[in-house]
PDB file of C-alpha atoms in Angstrom:
ATOM      1  CA  MET A   1      94.186 106.533 136.592  1.00 51.00           C
ATOM      2  CA  GLN A   2      95.570 104.820 133.510  1.00 57.00           C
ATOM      3  CA  PRO A   3      97.598 101.624 133.963  1.00 65.00           C
ATOM      4  CA  ASN A   4     101.139 101.528 132.635  1.00 61.00           C
ATOM      5  CA  SER A   5     101.521 100.470 129.035  1.00 58.00           C
ATOM      6  CA  ASN A   6     104.676  99.544 127.169  1.00 59.00           C
ATOM      7  CA  SER A   7     104.402  98.898 123.433  1.00 66.00           C
ATOM      8  CA  SER A   8     108.138  98.273 123.000  1.00 72.00           C
ATOM      9  CA  ILE A   9     108.854  94.653 122.151  1.00 80.00           C
ATOM     10  CA  ALA A  10     112.569  95.239 121.599  1.00 88.00           C
ATOM     11  CA  ALA A  11     114.818  92.763 123.358  1.00 92.00           C
ATOM     12  CA  ILE A  12     117.962  94.128 124.995  1.00 95.00           C
ATOM     13  CA  CYS A  13     121.145  92.608 123.552  1.00 95.00           C
ATOM     14  CA  ASN A  14     124.532  94.269 123.952  1.00 98.00           C
ATOM     15  CA  ILE A  15     127.075  93.749 121.158  1.00 98.00           C
ATOM     16  CA  GLN A  16     130.834  93.924 121.760  1.00 98.00           C
ATOM     17  CA  CYS A  17     133.485  94.008 119.036  1.00 98.00           C
ATOM     18  CA  ARG A  18     136.992  95.287 118.373  1.00 97.00           C
ATOM     19  CA  LYS A  19     138.093  98.353 116.411  1.00 96.00           C
ATOM     20  CA  GLY A  20     139.853  97.353 113.194  1.00 95.00           C
ATOM     21  CA  ASP A  21     138.634  93.733 113.198  1.00 96.00           C
ATOM     22  CA  THR A  22     136.171  92.337 110.674  1.00 97.00           C
ATOM     23  CA  PHE A  23     132.725  92.494 112.262  1.00 98.00           C
ATOM     24  CA  SER A  24     130.450  89.488 111.817  1.00 97.00           C
ATOM     25  CA  ARG A  25     127.433  88.649 114.000  1.00 97.00           C
ATOM     26  CA  ASP A  26     124.785  86.002 113.486  1.00 96.00           C
ATOM     27  CA  PHE A  27     121.122  86.614 114.245  1.00 95.00           C
ATOM     28  CA  ALA A  28     118.488  83.862 114.389  1.00 95.00           C
ATOM     29  CA  PHE A  29     114.830  84.830 114.608  1.00 93.00           C
ATOM     30  CA  THR A  30     112.206  82.406 115.903  1.00 92.00           C
ATOM     31  CA  ASN A  31     108.526  82.481 116.752  1.00 89.00           C
ATOM     32  CA  ALA A  32     108.337  83.416 120.450  1.00 85.00           C
ATOM     33  CA  ASP A  33     105.413  81.044 121.061  1.00 90.00           C
ATOM     34  CA  THR A  34     106.541  77.960 119.162  1.00 92.00           C
ATOM     35  CA  GLY A  35     110.316  78.331 118.864  1.00 91.00           C
ATOM     36  CA  ALA A  36     110.050  77.582 115.130  1.00 94.00           C
ATOM     37  CA  ALA A  37     112.285  79.462 112.685  1.00 94.00           C
ATOM     38  CA  LEU A  38     110.615  82.643 111.460  1.00 92.00           C
ATOM     39  CA  ASP A  39     110.291  82.936 107.681  1.00 94.00           C
ATOM     40  CA  MET A  40     111.536  86.473 107.023  1.00 94.00           C
ATOM     41  CA  THR A  41     111.377  86.418 103.243  1.00 93.00           C
ATOM     42  CA  SER A  42     110.678  90.007 102.088  1.00 94.00           C
ATOM     43  CA  TYR A  43     111.609  91.478 105.472  1.00 95.00           C
ATOM     44  CA  VAL A  44     114.069  94.397 105.500  1.00 96.00           C
ATOM     45  CA  LEU A  45     116.623  94.661 108.327  1.00 97.00           C
ATOM     46  CA  VAL A  46     118.409  97.869 109.311  1.00 97.00           C
ATOM     47  CA  LEU A  47     120.748  98.035 112.302  1.00 97.00           C
ATOM     48  CA  THR A  48     121.869 101.564 113.189  1.00 98.00           C
ATOM     49  CA  VAL A  49     124.647 102.457 115.662  1.00 98.00           C
ATOM     50  CA  LYS A  50     124.607 106.012 117.019  1.00 98.00           C
ATOM     51  CA  ASN A  51     126.879 108.081 119.237  1.00 97.00           C
ATOM     52  CA  ALA A  52     125.719 110.064 122.293  1.00 95.00           C
ATOM     53  CA  ALA A  53     124.921 113.067 120.078  1.00 95.00           C
ATOM     54  CA  GLY A  54     122.534 110.921 118.020  1.00 96.00           C
ATOM     55  CA  SER A  55     124.683 110.795 114.871  1.00 97.00           C
ATOM     56  CA  ALA A  56     124.917 107.501 112.991  1.00 97.00           C
ATOM     57  CA  VAL A  57     128.335 105.843 113.318  1.00 97.00           C
ATOM     58  CA  LEU A  58     127.480 102.604 111.471  1.00 97.00           C
ATOM     59  CA  THR A  59     124.491 101.377 109.518  1.00 98.00           C
ATOM     60  CA  PHE A  60     123.942  97.763 108.505  1.00 97.00           C
ATOM     61  CA  SER A  61     121.503  97.488 105.604  1.00 97.00           C
ATOM     62  CA  GLY A  62     121.176  95.834 102.211  1.00 95.00           C
ATOM     63  CA  ASN A  63     124.383  93.968 101.319  1.00 95.00           C
ATOM     64  CA  ASP A  64     125.608  94.118 104.937  1.00 96.00           C
ATOM     65  CA  TRP A  65     123.134  91.274 105.610  1.00 96.00           C
ATOM     66  CA  SER A  66     123.442  87.730 104.292  1.00 96.00           C
ATOM     67  CA  GLY A  67     121.811  84.460 105.257  1.00 95.00           C
ATOM     68  CA  THR A  68     118.707  82.383 104.760  1.00 95.00           C
ATOM     69  CA  ALA A  69     115.599  84.546 105.117  1.00 95.00           C
ATOM     70  CA  SER A  70     113.243  81.573 104.932  1.00 94.00           C
ATOM     71  CA  ALA A  71     114.903  80.163 108.082  1.00 95.00           C
ATOM     72  CA  GLY A  72     115.190  83.521 109.873  1.00 94.00           C
ATOM     73  CA  LEU A  73     119.004  83.351 109.824  1.00 96.00           C
ATOM     74  CA  PHE A  74     121.045  86.451 109.072  1.00 96.00           C
ATOM     75  CA  THR A  75     124.660  87.557 109.421  1.00 97.00           C
ATOM     76  CA  ALA A  76     125.606  91.234 109.665  1.00 97.00           C
ATOM     77  CA  THR A  77     129.120  92.078 108.471  1.00 97.00           C
ATOM     78  CA  LYS A  78     131.410  95.071 108.110  1.00 98.00           C
ATOM     79  CA  SER A  79     134.971  95.014 106.785  1.00 97.00           C
ATOM     80  CA  ALA A  80     138.036  95.511 108.953  1.00 96.00           C
ATOM     81  CA  ALA A  81     138.694  98.769 107.072  1.00 96.00           C
ATOM     82  CA  THR A  82     135.235 100.089 107.960  1.00 97.00           C
ATOM     83  CA  MET A  83     135.610  99.044 111.602  1.00 97.00           C
ATOM     84  CA  ALA A  84     139.055 100.718 111.755  1.00 95.00           C
ATOM     85  CA  GLY A  85     137.258 104.014 111.166  1.00 96.00           C
ATOM     86  CA  VAL A  86     135.021 103.615 114.226  1.00 97.00           C
ATOM     87  CA  ALA A  87     136.410 105.122 117.414  1.00 96.00           C
ATOM     88  CA  ALA A  88     136.589 102.846 120.436  1.00 97.00           C
ATOM     89  CA  GLY A  89     133.713 103.565 122.794  1.00 97.00           C
ATOM     90  CA  THR A  90     130.194 102.691 123.813  1.00 98.00           C
ATOM     91  CA  TYR A  91     127.366 103.511 121.427  1.00 98.00           C
ATOM     92  CA  ASN A  92     123.642 102.740 121.249  1.00 98.00           C
ATOM     93  CA  TYR A  93     122.042 100.662 118.511  1.00 98.00           C
ATOM     94  CA  ASP A  94     118.732  99.266 117.441  1.00 97.00           C
ATOM     95  CA  LEU A  95     117.600  96.765 114.845  1.00 97.00           C
ATOM     96  CA  GLN A  96     114.471  97.772 112.978  1.00 96.00           C
ATOM     97  CA  ILE A  97     112.591  95.303 110.830  1.00 95.00           C
ATOM     98  CA  THR A  98     110.211  96.283 108.055  1.00 96.00           C
ATOM     99  CA  ILE A  99     107.732  93.447 107.582  1.00 93.00           C
ATOM    100  CA  PRO A 100     106.016  92.763 104.231  1.00 93.00           C
ATOM    101  CA  SER A 101     102.901  94.762 105.268  1.00 94.00           C
ATOM    102  CA  GLY A 102     105.140  97.854 105.620  1.00 95.00           C
ATOM    103  CA  GLU A 103     104.971  97.936 109.413  1.00 95.00           C
ATOM    104  CA  ILE A 104     108.289  98.892 111.055  1.00 95.00           C
ATOM    105  CA  VAL A 105     109.146  97.248 114.374  1.00 94.00           C
ATOM    106  CA  THR A 106     112.256  97.528 116.544  1.00 95.00           C
ATOM    107  CA  TRP A 107     113.210  93.990 117.609  1.00 94.00           C
ATOM    108  CA  LEU A 108     116.601  94.562 119.266  1.00 96.00           C
ATOM    109  CA  GLN A 109     118.353  97.393 121.037  1.00 97.00           C
ATOM    110  CA  GLY A 110     121.276  97.873 123.354  1.00 97.00           C
ATOM    111  CA  LYS A 111     124.864  98.991 123.669  1.00 98.00           C
ATOM    112  CA  PHE A 112     127.309  98.585 120.782  1.00 98.00           C
ATOM    113  CA  ILE A 113     130.716  98.464 122.430  1.00 98.00           C
ATOM    114  CA  VAL A 114     133.866  98.921 120.333  1.00 98.00           C
ATOM    115  CA  ASP A 115     137.016  97.894 122.191  1.00 97.00           C
ATOM    116  CA  THR A 116     140.428  99.447 121.478  1.00 96.00           C
ATOM    117  CA  ASP A 117     142.590  97.468 119.074  1.00 90.00           C
ATOM    118  CA  ILE A 118     146.054  96.554 120.361  1.00 87.00           C
ATOM    119  CA  THR A 119     147.604  95.408 117.076  1.00 82.00           C
ATOM    120  CA  THR A 120     146.934  97.460 113.969  1.00 70.00           C
ATOM    121  CA  ALA A 121     147.341  96.048 110.486  1.00 52.00           C
TER     122      ALA A 121
END
């Protein structure tokens, strides 16, 4: 009998935000063994939010990310106008990282919860 094996290293982290508000979340990546900042120069980050049917609702890539790659610090942002177009609800997301060797690894996953906005602009 084979022992169980789990190759998923993705940490579970739920994200909650509000429909129609500017979205901005900070991410800091460190070496799990030493706690030192992870130099992510030349890494590519893509965070995808999908509905229950598996269709993408939001994608954070390219210019949606800012920060200091050499210190493993990134901020993901979307405008209030973009977030106004996302229906309130609970979605699933993951954050995939392409490392310089070309390997793709999912580092984060969880629920992406969009709360109803009370005041609209």
